[in-house]
Amino acid sequence: MEPPFVYGRRVGKEHFADREEELEKLKIAIMSGQNVIIYSPRRYGKSSLVNIALEELSDKIYPIEVDCSGALTKKELAEKISSAAVASWRGRIEEFLKKIFKVVRPKLLIGDRIEVEFLFGEEDTAFEETLRLPERLSQLTGKRVVVVFDEFQEVSNLGRDVLPKMRSEFQKHRGVTYVFIGSKMGMMRSIFQSPRSPFYNFGMHLILKRIPKEKFLPFITEKFRRSGLIISDGLINSILEITKGHPHYTQMLCYKLWLNATLAGNRKLSEKDLKKAETEVLDETSELFEEIWDSLTLNQRRILVAIARGEKDFYSKSFLTRYGFERASTVQAVIRSLREKELIVKEGGKYLIENPLFELWVIRTVGGH
């Protein structure tokens, strides 16, 4: 039996809630040659969104999907780009290499999939050659090439000349659209919003946020209905109160509800069922949350508790007194440190604990008002 809710991996459109507007914007940008920068905290569905767009445009584009997270050197990044380009090629690989690479001649590794490897000592040459590959492919195939860099912020760790070289080459390309995905918000902002960065103003920014209740509610209702289960709007509202519309954790909690109901043979879901699923999810994650909590300073814990309790005015005299701060500047510094750790985010003008289950754990551990 296929579960109606899927989390922890890329999903197709049938398991994707909302994002219709973002999907259409992305598809239009891709086909018009507008580079796109997509960022949000982890598990917001960035990779799935891009994958759906690529699938829907598959007959018009040549996709190159590059995961930057494992690249430790320029050579490895060049190999990842080249291997991803080979993966989409539908002709003879020897022909591909001959037409695309003009200076270096990479070695092929044949395994579960074909990968490209460059010789040691030709790192800079291979890197520069690979950066020209997308535009050559566009000319060769007559299609728009779409290069997707996942976890692109990691590229900034590969050397001071990497980003300038990439920008210098990419800006010449006319038949290529570049899509940059990142989950480390601070690093992505530094790369694409800092006037000192080579990639400053390099494309359209698409920032994914939590999914509104009015969008998630019909999605959840329909998924349970198709599984033969009955769930009330009130119970869905309770789910979304817990998850705050976070895509990953909403699907995770709904999956637990569905699984327990299926095993028990229940057709109608209740608050008791939700409480059981919530407890199971917290039990699974509590060890990780304890590690995070133990790594924090007292002041960082104070701010997290305040956010979990719904506090808004962090700089008022009454707030400082209640939470044991002497100066507003200390609160400002603590909030900045928590944002750098990606533990809190700012949405709709207010701070939220990035992981809603961690927020629930904080309330359970420390207590509300």
CSV table of C-alpha atoms in Angstrom, one decimal:
chain,number,residue,atom,x,y,z
A,1,MET,CA,0.0,0.0,0.0
A,2,GLU,CA,1.5,3.3,-1.1
A,3,PRO,CA,1.4,5.9,1.7
A,4,PRO,CA,-0.5,9.2,1.0
A,5,PHE,CA,2.1,11.3,2.7
A,6,VAL,CA,5.8,11.2,1.8
A,7,TYR,CA,8.7,13.0,3.6
A,8,GLY,CA,12.5,12.8,3.7
A,9,ARG,CA,13.1,12.5,-0.1
A,10,ARG,CA,12.2,14.2,-3.4
A,11,VAL,CA,8.6,13.9,-4.3
A,12,GLY,CA,6.6,14.2,-7.5
A,13,LYS,CA,3.7,16.6,-8.0
A,14,GLU,CA,1.1,14.2,-6.5
A,15,HIS,CA,2.8,14.5,-3.1
A,16,PHE,CA,3.6,18.2,-3.3
A,17,ALA,CA,1.4,20.6,-1.4
A,18,ASP,CA,0.8,24.1,-2.7
A,19,ARG,CA,3.7,25.9,-4.5
A,20,GLU,CA,1.7,26.4,-7.7
A,21,GLU,CA,2.7,30.0,-8.0
A,22,GLU,CA,6.4,29.3,-7.3
A,23,LEU,CA,6.3,26.4,-9.8
A,24,GLU,CA,4.9,28.6,-12.6
A,25,LYS,CA,7.4,31.4,-11.8
A,26,LEU,CA,10.2,28.9,-12.0
A,27,LYS,CA,9.2,27.4,-15.3
A,28,ILE,CA,8.8,30.8,-16.9
A,29,ALA,CA,12.1,32.0,-15.6
A,30,ILE,CA,13.9,28.8,-16.9
A,31,MET,CA,12.5,29.1,-20.4
A,32,SER,CA,13.2,32.9,-20.6
A,33,GLY,CA,16.8,32.4,-19.5
A,34,GLN,CA,16.3,34.2,-16.2
A,35,ASN,CA,18.7,32.7,-13.6
A,36,VAL,CA,17.0,31.8,-10.3
A,37,ILE,CA,18.2,31.6,-6.7
A,38,ILE,CA,16.0,29.4,-4.5
A,39,TYR,CA,16.7,29.3,-0.8
A,40,SER,CA,14.9,28.4,2.4
A,41,PRO,CA,15.7,26.3,5.5
A,42,ARG,CA,16.1,22.6,4.9
A,43,ARG,CA,13.2,20.4,4.1
A,44,TYR,CA,11.0,23.1,2.6
A,45,GLY,CA,10.8,21.2,-0.8
A,46,LYS,CA,13.3,23.2,-2.9
A,47,SER,CA,14.7,20.2,-4.7
A,48,SER,CA,11.3,18.7,-5.3
A,49,LEU,CA,10.0,22.0,-6.7
A,50,VAL,CA,12.9,22.2,-9.2
A,51,ASN,CA,12.6,18.5,-10.1
A,52,ILE,CA,8.9,19.0,-10.9
A,53,ALA,CA,9.7,22.0,-13.1
A,54,LEU,CA,12.4,20.1,-15.0
A,55,GLU,CA,10.0,17.1,-15.5
A,56,GLU,CA,7.2,19.4,-16.9
A,57,LEU,CA,9.7,21.1,-19.3
A,58,SER,CA,11.6,17.9,-20.1
A,59,ASP,CA,10.9,18.0,-23.9
A,60,LYS,CA,12.2,21.5,-24.2
A,61,ILE,CA,15.4,21.5,-22.0
A,62,TYR,CA,18.7,19.7,-21.4
A,63,PRO,CA,19.0,19.4,-17.6
A,64,ILE,CA,22.2,19.2,-15.6
A,65,GLU,CA,21.7,18.6,-11.9
A,66,VAL,CA,24.8,19.1,-9.7
A,67,ASP,CA,24.9,18.3,-6.0
A,68,CYS,CA,27.6,20.6,-4.6
A,69,SER,CA,27.6,19.3,-1.1
A,70,GLY,CA,30.2,16.5,-1.6
A,71,ALA,CA,32.7,18.5,-3.7
A,72,LEU,CA,35.9,19.1,-1.8
A,73,THR,CA,38.0,20.6,-4.6
A,74,LYS,CA,37.5,22.4,-7.9
A,75,LYS,CA,38.5,19.2,-9.7
A,76,GLU,CA,35.7,17.3,-7.9
A,77,LEU,CA,33.2,20.1,-8.7
A,78,ALA,CA,34.2,19.9,-12.4
A,79,GLU,CA,33.7,16.1,-12.3
A,80,LYS,CA,30.3,16.5,-10.8
A,81,ILE,CA,29.2,19.0,-13.5
A,82,SER,CA,30.6,16.8,-16.3
A,83,SER,CA,29.1,13.6,-14.9
A,84,ALA,CA,25.7,15.3,-14.6
A,85,ALA,CA,25.9,16.5,-18.2
A,86,VAL,CA,26.8,13.0,-19.4
A,87,ALA,CA,23.8,11.5,-17.4
A,88,SER,CA,21.4,13.5,-19.7
A,89,TRP,CA,23.1,12.6,-23.0
A,90,ARG,CA,21.2,10.3,-25.3
A,91,GLY,CA,23.9,9.6,-27.8
A,92,ARG,CA,27.3,7.9,-27.8
A,93,ILE,CA,29.4,9.0,-24.9
A,94,GLU,CA,32.6,9.1,-27.0
A,95,GLU,CA,30.8,11.6,-29.3
A,96,PHE,CA,29.8,13.7,-26.3
A,97,LEU,CA,33.4,13.9,-25.0
A,98,LYS,CA,34.8,14.7,-28.4
A,99,LYS,CA,32.4,17.6,-29.2
A,100,ILE,CA,32.2,19.1,-25.7
A,101,PHE,CA,35.8,19.0,-24.3
A,102,LYS,CA,38.3,21.0,-26.4
A,103,VAL,CA,41.4,21.1,-24.2
A,104,VAL,CA,41.2,18.2,-21.6
A,105,ARG,CA,40.0,14.7,-22.3
A,106,PRO,CA,38.4,13.2,-19.2
A,107,LYS,CA,38.4,9.5,-18.3
A,108,LEU,CA,35.1,7.6,-18.0
A,109,LEU,CA,34.2,5.5,-15.0
A,110,ILE,CA,31.7,2.8,-15.8
A,111,GLY,CA,29.6,1.5,-12.9
A,112,ASP,CA,26.0,1.8,-11.9
A,113,ARG,CA,26.2,5.1,-13.8
A,114,ILE,CA,28.8,6.7,-16.0
A,115,GLU,CA,31.0,9.3,-14.3
A,116,VAL,CA,33.7,11.6,-15.5
A,117,GLU,CA,37.2,11.8,-13.9
A,118,PHE,CA,40.0,14.3,-14.7
A,119,LEU,CA,43.7,13.6,-14.3
A,120,PHE,CA,45.6,15.0,-11.3
A,121,GLY,CA,47.5,18.1,-12.2
A,122,GLU,CA,44.8,19.5,-14.6
A,123,GLU,CA,42.4,20.9,-11.9
A,124,ASP,CA,42.4,24.5,-13.1
A,125,THR,CA,42.2,23.6,-16.8
A,126,ALA,CA,39.4,21.0,-16.2
A,127,PHE,CA,37.5,23.4,-14.1
A,128,GLU,CA,37.6,26.2,-16.7
A,129,GLU,CA,36.7,23.7,-19.5
A,130,THR,CA,33.8,22.4,-17.6
A,131,LEU,CA,32.4,25.9,-17.0
A,132,ARG,CA,32.1,26.3,-20.7
A,133,LEU,CA,30.3,22.9,-21.1
A,134,PRO,CA,26.7,24.1,-20.7
A,135,GLU,CA,26.8,26.7,-23.4
A,136,ARG,CA,28.5,24.2,-25.8
A,137,LEU,CA,25.8,21.7,-25.0
A,138,SER,CA,23.1,24.3,-25.8
A,139,GLN,CA,24.7,25.0,-29.2
A,140,LEU,CA,25.1,21.3,-29.9
A,141,THR,CA,21.5,20.2,-28.9
A,142,GLY,CA,19.6,23.3,-29.9
A,143,LYS,CA,17.9,23.1,-26.5
A,144,ARG,CA,17.9,25.4,-23.5
A,145,VAL,CA,20.4,23.9,-21.0
A,146,VAL,CA,19.3,24.2,-17.3
A,147,VAL,CA,22.0,23.8,-14.8
A,148,VAL,CA,20.8,23.2,-11.2
A,149,PHE,CA,23.3,23.6,-8.4
A,150,ASP,CA,22.0,22.1,-5.2
A,151,GLU,CA,23.5,23.3,-1.9
A,152,PHE,CA,25.4,25.9,-3.9
A,153,GLN,CA,26.7,27.7,-0.9
A,154,GLU,CA,29.2,24.9,-0.4
A,155,VAL,CA,31.0,26.1,-3.6
A,156,SER,CA,32.2,29.2,-1.7
A,157,ASN,CA,34.5,26.9,0.4
A,158,LEU,CA,36.5,25.7,-2.6
A,159,GLY,CA,38.8,28.6,-3.1
A,160,ARG,CA,38.7,32.4,-3.5
A,161,ASP,CA,38.8,32.2,-7.3
A,162,VAL,CA,36.0,29.8,-7.8
A,163,LEU,CA,33.0,32.1,-7.6
A,164,PRO,CA,34.6,34.9,-9.7
A,165,LYS,CA,35.5,32.3,-12.4
A,166,MET,CA,32.0,30.9,-12.4
A,167,ARG,CA,30.4,34.3,-12.7
A,168,SER,CA,32.8,35.4,-15.4
A,169,GLU,CA,31.9,32.4,-17.6
A,170,PHE,CA,28.2,32.0,-16.8
A,171,GLN,CA,27.4,35.6,-17.7
A,172,LYS,CA,28.5,34.9,-21.3
A,173,HIS,CA,26.1,32.0,-21.8
A,174,ARG,CA,22.9,32.8,-23.8
A,175,GLY,CA,21.4,29.3,-24.1
A,176,VAL,CA,21.7,28.4,-20.4
A,177,THR,CA,19.6,29.0,-17.4
A,178,TYR,CA,21.2,28.6,-14.0
A,179,VAL,CA,19.2,27.6,-10.9
A,180,PHE,CA,21.0,27.9,-7.5
A,181,ILE,CA,19.5,26.1,-4.5
A,182,GLY,CA,20.7,26.5,-1.0
A,183,SER,CA,19.6,25.8,2.6
A,184,LYS,CA,22.2,27.8,4.5
A,185,MET,CA,20.3,31.1,4.4
A,186,GLY,CA,23.1,33.3,5.7
A,187,MET,CA,25.7,31.9,3.2
A,188,MET,CA,23.2,32.2,0.2
A,189,ARG,CA,22.5,35.8,1.1
A,190,SER,CA,26.2,36.5,1.3
A,191,ILE,CA,26.7,35.1,-2.2
A,192,PHE,CA,23.8,36.6,-3.9
A,193,GLN,CA,22.9,39.8,-2.0
A,194,SER,CA,26.3,41.2,-0.9
A,195,PRO,CA,27.5,43.9,-3.3
A,196,ARG,CA,31.0,42.6,-2.8
A,197,SER,CA,30.1,39.1,-4.1
A,198,PRO,CA,30.7,38.1,-7.8
A,199,PHE,CA,27.2,36.7,-7.9
A,200,TYR,CA,25.5,39.9,-6.6
A,201,ASN,CA,22.2,40.4,-8.5
A,202,PHE,CA,22.8,37.4,-10.7
A,203,GLY,CA,19.2,36.2,-10.8
A,204,MET,CA,15.7,36.2,-9.5
A,205,HIS,CA,15.3,35.3,-5.9
A,206,LEU,CA,12.6,32.7,-5.0
A,207,ILE,CA,12.3,32.2,-1.2
A,208,LEU,CA,10.2,29.3,0.0
A,209,LYS,CA,8.3,29.8,3.2
A,210,ARG,CA,5.9,27.7,5.2
A,211,ILE,CA,2.7,26.7,3.6
A,212,PRO,CA,-0.5,28.6,4.6
A,213,LYS,CA,-3.2,26.8,6.4
A,214,GLU,CA,-5.8,27.4,3.7
A,215,LYS,CA,-3.5,25.7,1.2
A,216,PHE,CA,-2.5,22.7,3.3
A,217,LEU,CA,-6.0,21.9,4.7
A,218,PRO,CA,-7.6,20.7,1.4
A,219,PHE,CA,-4.4,18.8,0.5
A,220,ILE,CA,-4.4,16.9,3.8
A,221,THR,CA,-8.2,16.3,3.6
A,222,GLU,CA,-8.0,14.8,0.1
A,223,LYS,CA,-5.0,12.6,0.9
A,224,PHE,CA,-6.8,11.0,3.9
A,225,ARG,CA,-10.0,10.7,2.0
A,226,ARG,CA,-8.3,8.8,-0.8
A,227,SER,CA,-6.9,6.4,1.8
A,228,GLY,CA,-10.4,5.7,3.1
A,229,LEU,CA,-9.9,7.7,6.3
A,230,ILE,CA,-12.1,10.5,7.7
A,231,ILE,CA,-10.5,13.5,9.3
A,232,SER,CA,-12.2,16.7,10.5
A,233,ASP,CA,-11.1,20.2,9.6
A,234,GLY,CA,-10.7,20.8,13.4
A,235,LEU,CA,-8.1,17.9,13.6
A,236,ILE,CA,-6.2,19.2,10.6
A,237,ASN,CA,-6.1,22.6,12.3
A,238,SER,CA,-4.6,20.9,15.3
A,239,ILE,CA,-2.0,19.3,13.1
A,240,LEU,CA,-1.1,22.6,11.6
A,241,GLU,CA,-0.9,24.2,15.0
A,242,ILE,CA,1.8,21.7,15.8
A,243,THR,CA,3.7,21.9,12.5
A,244,LYS,CA,3.1,25.6,11.8
A,245,GLY,CA,2.7,24.7,8.1
A,246,HIS,CA,6.3,23.4,7.8
A,247,PRO,CA,6.1,21.1,4.7
A,248,HIS,CA,8.4,18.3,6.0
A,249,TYR,CA,7.0,18.0,9.5
A,250,THR,CA,3.4,18.3,8.4
A,251,GLN,CA,3.9,15.3,6.0
A,252,MET,CA,5.8,13.5,8.7
A,253,LEU,CA,3.0,13.9,11.3
A,254,CYS,CA,0.3,13.0,8.8
A,255,TYR,CA,2.2,9.9,7.8
A,256,LYS,CA,2.3,8.7,11.4
A,257,LEU,CA,-1.4,9.3,11.8
A,258,TRP,CA,-2.1,7.4,8.6
A,259,LEU,CA,0.2,4.5,9.5
A,260,ASN,CA,-1.3,4.1,13.0
A,261,ALA,CA,-4.9,4.3,11.7
A,262,THR,CA,-4.1,1.7,9.0
A,263,LEU,CA,-2.5,-0.7,11.5
A,264,ALA,CA,-5.3,-0.3,13.9
A,265,GLY,CA,-8.1,-0.5,11.3
A,266,ASN,CA,-9.5,2.9,12.3
A,267,ARG,CA,-11.5,4.9,9.7
A,268,LYS,CA,-12.2,8.0,11.7
A,269,LEU,CA,-9.2,9.9,13.2
A,270,SER,CA,-9.5,11.6,16.6
A,271,GLU,CA,-7.5,13.9,18.8
A,272,LYS,CA,-6.4,10.8,20.7
A,273,ASP,CA,-4.8,9.5,17.5
A,274,LEU,CA,-3.1,12.8,16.9
A,275,LYS,CA,-1.7,12.8,20.4
A,276,LYS,CA,-0.2,9.3,19.9
A,277,ALA,CA,1.4,10.3,16.6
A,278,GLU,CA,2.8,13.5,18.1
A,279,THR,CA,4.3,11.6,21.0
A,280,GLU,CA,5.9,9.1,18.6
A,281,VAL,CA,7.4,11.8,16.5
A,282,LEU,CA,8.8,13.6,19.6
A,283,ASP,CA,10.2,10.3,21.0
A,284,GLU,CA,12.1,9.8,17.7
A,285,THR,CA,13.6,13.3,17.7
A,286,SER,CA,14.1,14.0,21.4
A,287,GLU,CA,17.7,12.7,21.5
A,288,LEU,CA,18.7,15.2,18.7
A,289,PHE,CA,16.9,18.0,20.4
A,290,GLU,CA,18.6,17.3,23.7
A,291,GLU,CA,22.0,17.5,21.9
A,292,ILE,CA,21.0,20.8,20.4
A,293,TRP,CA,19.8,22.2,23.7
A,294,ASP,CA,22.9,21.1,25.6
A,295,SER,CA,25.1,22.9,23.0
A,296,LEU,CA,23.4,26.2,23.6
A,297,THR,CA,24.3,29.0,26.0
A,298,LEU,CA,21.9,30.1,28.7
A,299,ASN,CA,21.0,33.3,26.8
A,300,GLN,CA,20.3,31.3,23.6
A,301,ARG,CA,18.0,29.0,25.6
A,302,ARG,CA,16.2,32.0,27.0
A,303,ILE,CA,15.5,33.4,23.6
A,304,LEU,CA,14.3,30.1,22.2
A,305,VAL,CA,11.9,29.7,25.1
A,306,ALA,CA,10.6,33.3,24.5
A,307,ILE,CA,10.0,32.5,20.8
A,308,ALA,CA,8.3,29.2,21.7
A,309,ARG,CA,6.0,31.1,24.1
A,310,GLY,CA,5.0,33.6,21.4
A,311,GLU,CA,6.9,36.6,22.7
A,312,LYS,CA,7.3,39.5,20.2
A,313,ASP,CA,8.8,42.6,21.8
A,314,PHE,CA,12.3,41.3,22.6
A,315,TYR,CA,13.7,44.7,23.5
A,316,SER,CA,11.1,46.0,25.9
A,317,LYS,CA,12.1,46.6,29.5
A,318,SER,CA,9.6,44.1,30.8
A,319,PHE,CA,10.9,41.4,28.4
A,320,LEU,CA,14.5,42.0,29.5
A,321,THR,CA,13.5,41.8,33.2
A,322,ARG,CA,11.4,38.6,32.8
A,323,TYR,CA,14.1,36.8,30.9
A,324,GLY,CA,17.1,37.9,32.8
A,325,PHE,CA,18.8,40.2,30.3
A,326,GLU,CA,20.6,43.4,31.3
A,327,ARG,CA,20.8,45.0,27.9
A,328,ALA,CA,18.8,45.0,24.6
A,329,SER,CA,22.1,44.7,22.7
A,330,THR,CA,22.7,41.3,24.3
A,331,VAL,CA,19.3,40.1,23.0
A,332,GLN,CA,20.2,41.4,19.6
A,333,ALA,CA,23.5,39.5,19.6
A,334,VAL,CA,21.8,36.2,20.8
A,335,ILE,CA,19.1,36.4,18.1
A,336,ARG,CA,21.9,36.9,15.5
A,337,SER,CA,23.8,33.9,16.7
A,338,LEU,CA,20.6,31.7,16.6
A,339,ARG,CA,20.0,32.8,13.0
A,340,GLU,CA,23.5,31.9,12.1
A,341,LYS,CA,23.0,28.5,13.6
A,342,GLU,CA,19.8,28.2,11.5
A,343,LEU,CA,17.8,27.5,14.6
A,344,ILE,CA,15.4,30.4,14.1
A,345,VAL,CA,14.0,32.1,11.0
A,346,LYS,CA,12.1,35.3,10.4
A,347,GLU,CA,8.8,35.1,8.6
A,348,GLY,CA,6.0,37.6,8.4
A,349,GLY,CA,7.9,40.0,10.6
A,350,LYS,CA,8.3,37.6,13.5
A,351,TYR,CA,10.8,35.0,14.6
A,352,LEU,CA,10.0,31.3,14.5
A,353,ILE,CA,12.0,28.3,15.7
A,354,GLU,CA,12.9,26.7,12.4
A,355,ASN,CA,11.9,23.2,13.4
A,356,PRO,CA,8.3,23.3,14.8
A,357,LEU,CA,8.9,19.9,16.6
A,358,PHE,CA,11.9,21.4,18.4
A,359,GLU,CA,9.6,24.3,19.4
A,360,LEU,CA,7.1,21.8,20.8
A,361,TRP,CA,10.0,20.0,22.6
A,362,VAL,CA,11.1,23.2,24.2
A,363,ILE,CA,7.6,24.0,25.5
A,364,ARG,CA,7.3,20.5,26.9
A,365,THR,CA,10.8,20.6,28.5
A,366,VAL,CA,10.8,24.1,29.9
A,367,GLY,CA,7.1,24.9,30.0
A,368,GLY,CA,4.9,27.7,28.7
A,369,HIS,CA,3.8,30.7,30.7
